[in-house]
């Protein structure tokens, strides 16, 4: 892991196409601006786990009868 210190207005480059600029540091929070090509996915780390869980849930095979049973339970 690389650890850097940057002040407001300073930037860092990731490869040739991604630039991260520190916009503000206030009350223990940092505002960042990220300039990258549209083909680069930018995702908050806490959402990465949610995306993976969603993919895994979508891949699970559940029989239609089992799904109907769940719906019936919710209706009651």
Tab-separated table of N, CA, C and O in Angstrom:
chain	number	residue	atom	x	y	z
A	1	UNK	N	0.852	-1.171	0.000
A	1	UNK	CA	0.000	0.000	0.000
A	1	UNK	C	0.900	1.237	0.000
A	1	UNK	O	1.839	1.341	0.779
A	2	UNK	N	0.569	2.155	-0.844
A	2	UNK	CA	1.279	3.425	-0.931
A	2	UNK	C	0.492	4.460	-0.145
A	2	UNK	O	-0.715	4.598	-0.319
A	3	UNK	N	1.155	5.193	0.744
A	3	UNK	CA	0.497	6.237	1.535
A	3	UNK	C	1.117	7.575	1.151
A	3	UNK	O	2.339	7.744	1.199
A	4	UNK	N	0.251	8.512	0.761
A	4	UNK	CA	0.690	9.841	0.334
A	4	UNK	C	-0.003	10.911	1.159
A	4	UNK	O	-1.122	10.711	1.629
A	5	UNK	N	0.646	12.038	1.283
A	5	UNK	CA	0.011	13.204	1.886
A	5	UNK	C	-0.177	14.250	0.796
A	5	UNK	O	0.740	14.529	0.026
A	6	UNK	N	-1.365	14.798	0.729
A	6	UNK	CA	-1.679	15.843	-0.240
A	6	UNK	C	-2.423	16.950	0.469
A	6	UNK	O	-3.204	16.714	1.385
A	7	UNK	N	-2.211	18.174	0.047
A	7	UNK	CA	-2.941	19.325	0.582
A	7	UNK	C	-4.074	19.664	-0.381
A	7	UNK	O	-4.099	19.188	-1.524
A	8	UNK	N	-5.005	20.507	0.101
A	8	UNK	CA	-6.089	20.958	-0.777
A	8	UNK	C	-5.506	21.524	-2.061
A	8	UNK	O	-4.532	22.274	-2.041
A	9	UNK	N	-6.109	21.136	-3.174
A	9	UNK	CA	-5.673	21.632	-4.478
A	9	UNK	C	-4.586	20.784	-5.117
A	9	UNK	O	-4.308	20.931	-6.300
A	10	UNK	N	-3.965	19.881	-4.367
A	10	UNK	CA	-2.921	19.036	-4.922
A	10	UNK	C	-3.526	17.759	-5.501
A	10	UNK	O	-4.605	17.334	-5.101
A	11	UNK	N	-2.818	17.164	-6.446
A	11	UNK	CA	-3.323	15.993	-7.160
A	11	UNK	C	-2.328	14.848	-7.096
A	11	UNK	O	-1.181	15.023	-6.708
A	12	UNK	N	-2.815	13.703	-7.522
A	12	UNK	CA	-1.934	12.562	-7.766
A	12	UNK	C	-2.444	11.866	-9.017
A	12	UNK	O	-3.617	11.962	-9.374
A	13	UNK	N	-1.544	11.211	-9.712
A	13	UNK	CA	-1.894	10.526	-10.950
A	13	UNK	C	-1.825	9.027	-10.742
A	13	UNK	O	-0.923	8.526	-10.070
A	14	UNK	N	-2.773	8.321	-11.315
A	14	UNK	CA	-2.779	6.869	-11.317
A	14	UNK	C	-2.701	6.463	-12.779
A	14	UNK	O	-3.648	6.684	-13.547
A	15	UNK	N	-1.584	5.916	-13.167
A	15	UNK	CA	-1.360	5.626	-14.584
A	15	UNK	C	-1.295	6.929	-15.363
A	15	UNK	O	-0.952	7.985	-14.824
A	16	UNK	N	-1.648	6.858	-16.630
A	16	UNK	CA	-1.597	8.046	-17.488
A	16	UNK	C	-2.931	8.765	-17.601
A	16	UNK	O	-2.987	9.889	-18.068
A	17	UNK	N	-4.035	8.101	-17.164
A	17	UNK	CA	-5.346	8.654	-17.471
A	17	UNK	C	-6.196	9.026	-16.262
A	17	UNK	O	-7.274	9.568	-16.423
A	18	UNK	N	-5.770	8.712	-15.048
A	18	UNK	CA	-6.594	8.980	-13.872
A	18	UNK	C	-5.885	10.001	-12.979
A	18	UNK	O	-4.740	9.801	-12.577
A	19	UNK	N	-6.596	11.089	-12.673
A	19	UNK	CA	-6.060	12.127	-11.789
A	19	UNK	C	-7.026	12.319	-10.622
A	19	UNK	O	-8.225	12.486	-10.814
A	20	UNK	N	-6.487	12.288	-9.414
A	20	UNK	CA	-7.274	12.491	-8.199
A	20	UNK	C	-6.791	13.781	-7.550
A	20	UNK	O	-5.603	13.932	-7.257
A	21	UNK	N	-7.731	14.710	-7.324
A	21	UNK	CA	-7.405	16.006	-6.740
A	21	UNK	C	-8.125	16.157	-5.408
A	21	UNK	O	-9.311	15.838	-5.303
A	22	UNK	N	-7.414	16.651	-4.398
A	22	UNK	CA	-8.021	16.931	-3.095
A	22	UNK	C	-8.705	18.293	-3.206
A	22	UNK	O	-8.053	19.307	-3.423
A	23	UNK	N	-10.032	18.298	-3.067
A	23	UNK	CA	-10.780	19.553	-3.149
A	23	UNK	C	-10.857	20.245	-1.795
A	23	UNK	O	-10.746	21.462	-1.706
A	24	UNK	N	-11.128	19.471	-0.742
A	24	UNK	CA	-11.290	20.067	0.583
A	24	UNK	C	-11.063	19.015	1.661
A	24	UNK	O	-11.291	17.834	1.450
A	25	UNK	N	-10.604	19.498	2.822
A	25	UNK	CA	-10.481	18.661	4.013
A	25	UNK	C	-11.216	19.416	5.117
A	25	UNK	O	-10.796	20.499	5.518
A	26	UNK	N	-12.354	18.853	5.557
A	26	UNK	CA	-13.180	19.535	6.565
A	26	UNK	C	-13.740	18.511	7.544
A	26	UNK	O	-14.280	17.488	7.132
A	27	UNK	N	-13.634	18.783	8.813
A	27	UNK	CA	-14.246	17.961	9.866
A	27	UNK	C	-13.949	16.473	9.696
A	27	UNK	O	-14.821	15.636	9.798
A	28	UNK	N	-12.702	16.152	9.394
A	28	UNK	CA	-12.316	14.756	9.278
A	28	UNK	C	-12.741	14.079	7.990
A	28	UNK	O	-12.623	12.873	7.859
A	29	UNK	N	-13.246	14.845	7.030
A	29	UNK	CA	-13.671	14.289	5.743
A	29	UNK	C	-12.874	14.926	4.625
A	29	UNK	O	-12.512	16.100	4.693
A	30	UNK	N	-12.643	14.158	3.590
A	30	UNK	CA	-11.884	14.636	2.441
A	30	UNK	C	-12.786	14.601	1.220
A	30	UNK	O	-13.463	13.605	0.966
A	31	UNK	N	-12.827	15.691	0.470
A	31	UNK	CA	-13.573	15.723	-0.798
A	31	UNK	C	-12.561	15.566	-1.916
A	31	UNK	O	-11.575	16.304	-1.985
A	32	UNK	N	-12.808	14.587	-2.773
A	32	UNK	CA	-11.908	14.290	-3.874
A	32	UNK	C	-12.602	14.512	-5.206
A	32	UNK	O	-13.801	14.265	-5.329
A	33	UNK	N	-11.840	14.937	-6.187
A	33	UNK	CA	-12.322	15.001	-7.570
A	33	UNK	C	-11.511	13.976	-8.344
A	33	UNK	O	-10.285	13.927	-8.233
A	34	UNK	N	-12.199	13.139	-9.101
A	34	UNK	CA	-11.523	12.094	-9.865
A	34	UNK	C	-11.811	12.324	-11.335
A	34	UNK	O	-12.970	12.350	-11.757
A	35	UNK	N	-10.755	12.490	-12.105
A	35	UNK	CA	-10.888	12.655	-13.550
A	35	UNK	C	-10.348	11.385	-14.193
A	35	UNK	O	-9.175	11.046	-14.010
A	36	UNK	N	-11.219	10.670	-14.897
A	36	UNK	CA	-10.842	9.408	-15.514
A	36	UNK	C	-11.695	9.179	-16.751
A	36	UNK	O	-12.796	9.728	-16.865
A	37	UNK	N	-11.221	8.340	-17.660
A	37	UNK	CA	-12.045	8.012	-18.834
A	37	UNK	C	-13.327	7.307	-18.399
A	37	UNK	O	-13.367	6.654	-17.355
A	38	UNK	N	-14.370	7.419	-19.187
A	38	UNK	CA	-15.653	6.782	-18.866
A	38	UNK	C	-15.524	5.260	-18.766
A	38	UNK	O	-16.329	4.615	-18.114
A	39	UNK	N	-14.524	4.704	-19.402
A	39	UNK	CA	-14.348	3.250	-19.379
A	39	UNK	C	-13.807	2.748	-18.031
A	39	UNK	O	-13.831	1.549	-17.770
A	40	UNK	N	-13.351	3.657	-17.178
A	40	UNK	CA	-12.815	3.283	-15.863
A	40	UNK	C	-13.961	3.320	-14.849
A	40	UNK	O	-14.621	4.339	-14.680
A	41	UNK	N	-14.173	2.204	-14.160
A	41	UNK	CA	-15.207	2.136	-13.141
A	41	UNK	C	-14.688	2.746	-11.849
A	41	UNK	O	-13.599	2.407	-11.399
A	42	UNK	N	-15.471	3.647	-11.267
A	42	UNK	CA	-15.123	4.252	-9.980
A	42	UNK	C	-16.242	3.894	-9.018
A	42	UNK	O	-17.404	4.207	-9.258
A	43	UNK	N	-15.887	3.209	-7.936
A	43	UNK	CA	-16.878	2.687	-7.014
A	43	UNK	C	-16.364	2.839	-5.590
A	43	UNK	O	-15.219	2.513	-5.305
A	44	UNK	N	-17.216	3.341	-4.690
A	44	UNK	CA	-16.829	3.409	-3.276
A	44	UNK	C	-16.600	1.995	-2.765
A	44	UNK	O	-17.347	1.073	-3.091
A	45	UNK	N	-15.590	1.807	-1.937
A	45	UNK	CA	-15.211	0.458	-1.507
A	45	UNK	C	-16.329	-0.263	-0.770
A	45	UNK	O	-16.489	-1.476	-0.908
A	46	UNK	N	-17.148	0.449	0.008
A	46	UNK	CA	-18.218	-0.225	0.742
A	46	UNK	C	-19.291	-0.771	-0.193
A	46	UNK	O	-20.036	-1.677	0.161
A	47	UNK	N	-19.373	-0.241	-1.400
A	47	UNK	CA	-20.355	-0.738	-2.358
A	47	UNK	C	-19.868	-1.970	-3.116
A	47	UNK	O	-20.664	-2.730	-3.647
A	48	UNK	N	-18.558	-2.184	-3.135
A	48	UNK	CA	-18.008	-3.327	-3.853
A	48	UNK	C	-18.544	-4.634	-3.279
A	48	UNK	O	-18.915	-5.539	-4.012
A	49	UNK	N	-18.612	-4.743	-1.957
A	49	UNK	CA	-19.153	-5.936	-1.317
A	49	UNK	C	-20.617	-6.133	-1.656
A	49	UNK	O	-21.070	-7.258	-1.895
A	50	UNK	N	-21.366	-5.054	-1.697
A	50	UNK	CA	-22.789	-5.134	-2.033
A	50	UNK	C	-22.973	-5.590	-3.479
A	50	UNK	O	-23.870	-6.384	-3.774
A	51	UNK	N	-22.144	-5.107	-4.372
A	51	UNK	CA	-22.230	-5.513	-5.779
A	51	UNK	C	-21.953	-7.009	-5.896
A	51	UNK	O	-22.670	-7.736	-6.584
A	52	UNK	N	-20.925	-7.490	-5.195
A	52	UNK	CA	-20.576	-8.913	-5.255
A	52	UNK	C	-21.708	-9.777	-4.686
A	52	UNK	O	-22.061	-10.798	-5.261
A	53	UNK	N	-22.269	-9.350	-3.554
A	53	UNK	CA	-23.369	-10.102	-2.950
A	53	UNK	C	-24.567	-10.153	-3.896
A	53	UNK	O	-25.228	-11.190	-4.022
A	54	UNK	N	-24.840	-9.052	-4.574
A	54	UNK	CA	-25.946	-8.993	-5.522
A	54	UNK	C	-25.706	-9.948	-6.688
A	54	UNK	O	-26.616	-10.649	-7.132
A	55	UNK	N	-24.477	-9.985	-7.187
A	55	UNK	CA	-24.152	-10.898	-8.286
A	55	UNK	C	-24.322	-12.354	-7.860
A	55	UNK	O	-24.851	-13.167	-8.594
A	56	UNK	N	-23.835	-12.663	-6.658
A	56	UNK	CA	-23.952	-14.034	-6.158
A	56	UNK	C	-25.419	-14.426	-5.989
A	56	UNK	O	-25.808	-15.546	-6.324
A	57	UNK	N	-26.228	-13.508	-5.488
A	57	UNK	CA	-27.653	-13.793	-5.313
A	57	UNK	C	-28.330	-14.023	-6.659
A	57	UNK	O	-29.203	-14.882	-6.789
A	58	UNK	N	-27.916	-13.273	-7.666
A	58	UNK	CA	-28.517	-13.414	-8.992
A	58	UNK	C	-28.135	-14.742	-9.636
A	58	UNK	O	-28.881	-15.284	-10.450
A	59	UNK	N	-26.980	-15.285	-9.256
A	59	UNK	CA	-26.511	-16.535	-9.843
A	59	UNK	C	-27.114	-17.767	-9.162
A	59	UNK	O	-27.071	-18.857	-9.715
A	60	UNK	N	-27.666	-17.604	-7.965
A	60	UNK	CA	-28.242	-18.735	-7.248
A	60	UNK	C	-29.431	-19.279	-8.014
A	60	UNK	O	-30.250	-18.532	-8.541
A	61	UNK	N	-29.512	-20.589	-8.064
A	61	UNK	CA	-30.641	-21.216	-8.726
A	61	UNK	C	-31.700	-21.557	-7.684
A	61	UNK	O	-31.447	-22.275	-6.737
A	62	UNK	N	-32.866	-20.985	-7.866
A	62	UNK	CA	-33.983	-21.234	-6.973
A	62	UNK	C	-35.165	-21.678	-7.837
A	62	UNK	O	-35.451	-21.058	-8.862
A	63	UNK	N	-35.828	-22.723	-7.394
A	63	UNK	CA	-36.948	-23.215	-8.190
A	63	UNK	C	-38.114	-22.227	-8.113
A	63	UNK	O	-38.298	-21.551	-7.102
A	64	UNK	N	-38.918	-22.148	-9.159
A	64	UNK	CA	-40.080	-21.259	-9.148
A	64	UNK	C	-41.040	-21.567	-8.000
A	64	UNK	O	-41.623	-20.658	-7.422
A	65	UNK	N	-41.191	-22.844	-7.644
A	65	UNK	CA	-42.083	-23.205	-6.536
A	65	UNK	C	-41.571	-22.644	-5.213
A	65	UNK	O	-42.349	-22.204	-4.372
A	66	UNK	N	-40.254	-22.658	-5.056
A	66	UNK	CA	-39.658	-22.099	-3.839
A	66	UNK	C	-39.917	-20.595	-3.759
A	66	UNK	O	-40.243	-20.052	-2.710
A	67	UNK	N	-39.786	-19.907	-4.878
A	67	UNK	CA	-40.054	-18.464	-4.910
A	67	UNK	C	-41.518	-18.169	-4.604
A	67	UNK	O	-41.826	-17.229	-3.876
A	68	UNK	N	-42.424	-18.980	-5.146
A	68	UNK	CA	-43.845	-18.786	-4.863
A	68	UNK	C	-44.132	-18.981	-3.371
A	68	UNK	O	-44.946	-18.269	-2.804
A	69	UNK	N	-43.453	-19.921	-2.760
A	69	UNK	CA	-43.614	-20.145	-1.326
A	69	UNK	C	-43.189	-18.938	-0.521
A	69	UNK	O	-43.868	-18.541	0.438
A	70	UNK	N	-42.104	-18.310	-0.911
A	70	UNK	CA	-41.631	-17.107	-0.210
A	70	UNK	C	-42.644	-15.983	-0.361
A	70	UNK	O	-42.977	-15.288	0.594
A	71	UNK	N	-43.162	-15.809	-1.577
A	71	UNK	CA	-44.153	-14.762	-1.815
A	71	UNK	C	-45.429	-15.017	-1.014
A	71	UNK	O	-46.039	-14.100	-0.469
A	72	UNK	N	-45.834	-16.270	-0.947
A	72	UNK	CA	-47.045	-16.619	-0.223
A	72	UNK	C	-46.877	-16.322	1.266
A	72	UNK	O	-47.786	-15.793	1.914
A	73	UNK	N	-45.693	-16.611	1.823
A	73	UNK	CA	-45.410	-16.326	3.241
A	73	UNK	C	-45.488	-14.828	3.518
A	73	UNK	O	-46.018	-14.413	4.530
A	74	UNK	N	-44.954	-14.030	2.626
A	74	UNK	CA	-44.970	-12.576	2.808
A	74	UNK	C	-46.396	-12.025	2.751
A	74	UNK	O	-46.731	-11.074	3.428
A	75	UNK	N	-47.217	-12.639	1.914
A	75	UNK	CA	-48.600	-12.171	1.749
A	75	UNK	C	-49.407	-12.425	3.015
A	75	UNK	O	-50.258	-11.644	3.384
A	76	UNK	N	-49.109	-13.520	3.695
A	76	UNK	CA	-49.847	-13.886	4.912
A	76	UNK	C	-49.331	-13.077	6.029
A	76	UNK	O	-49.586	-12.367	6.743
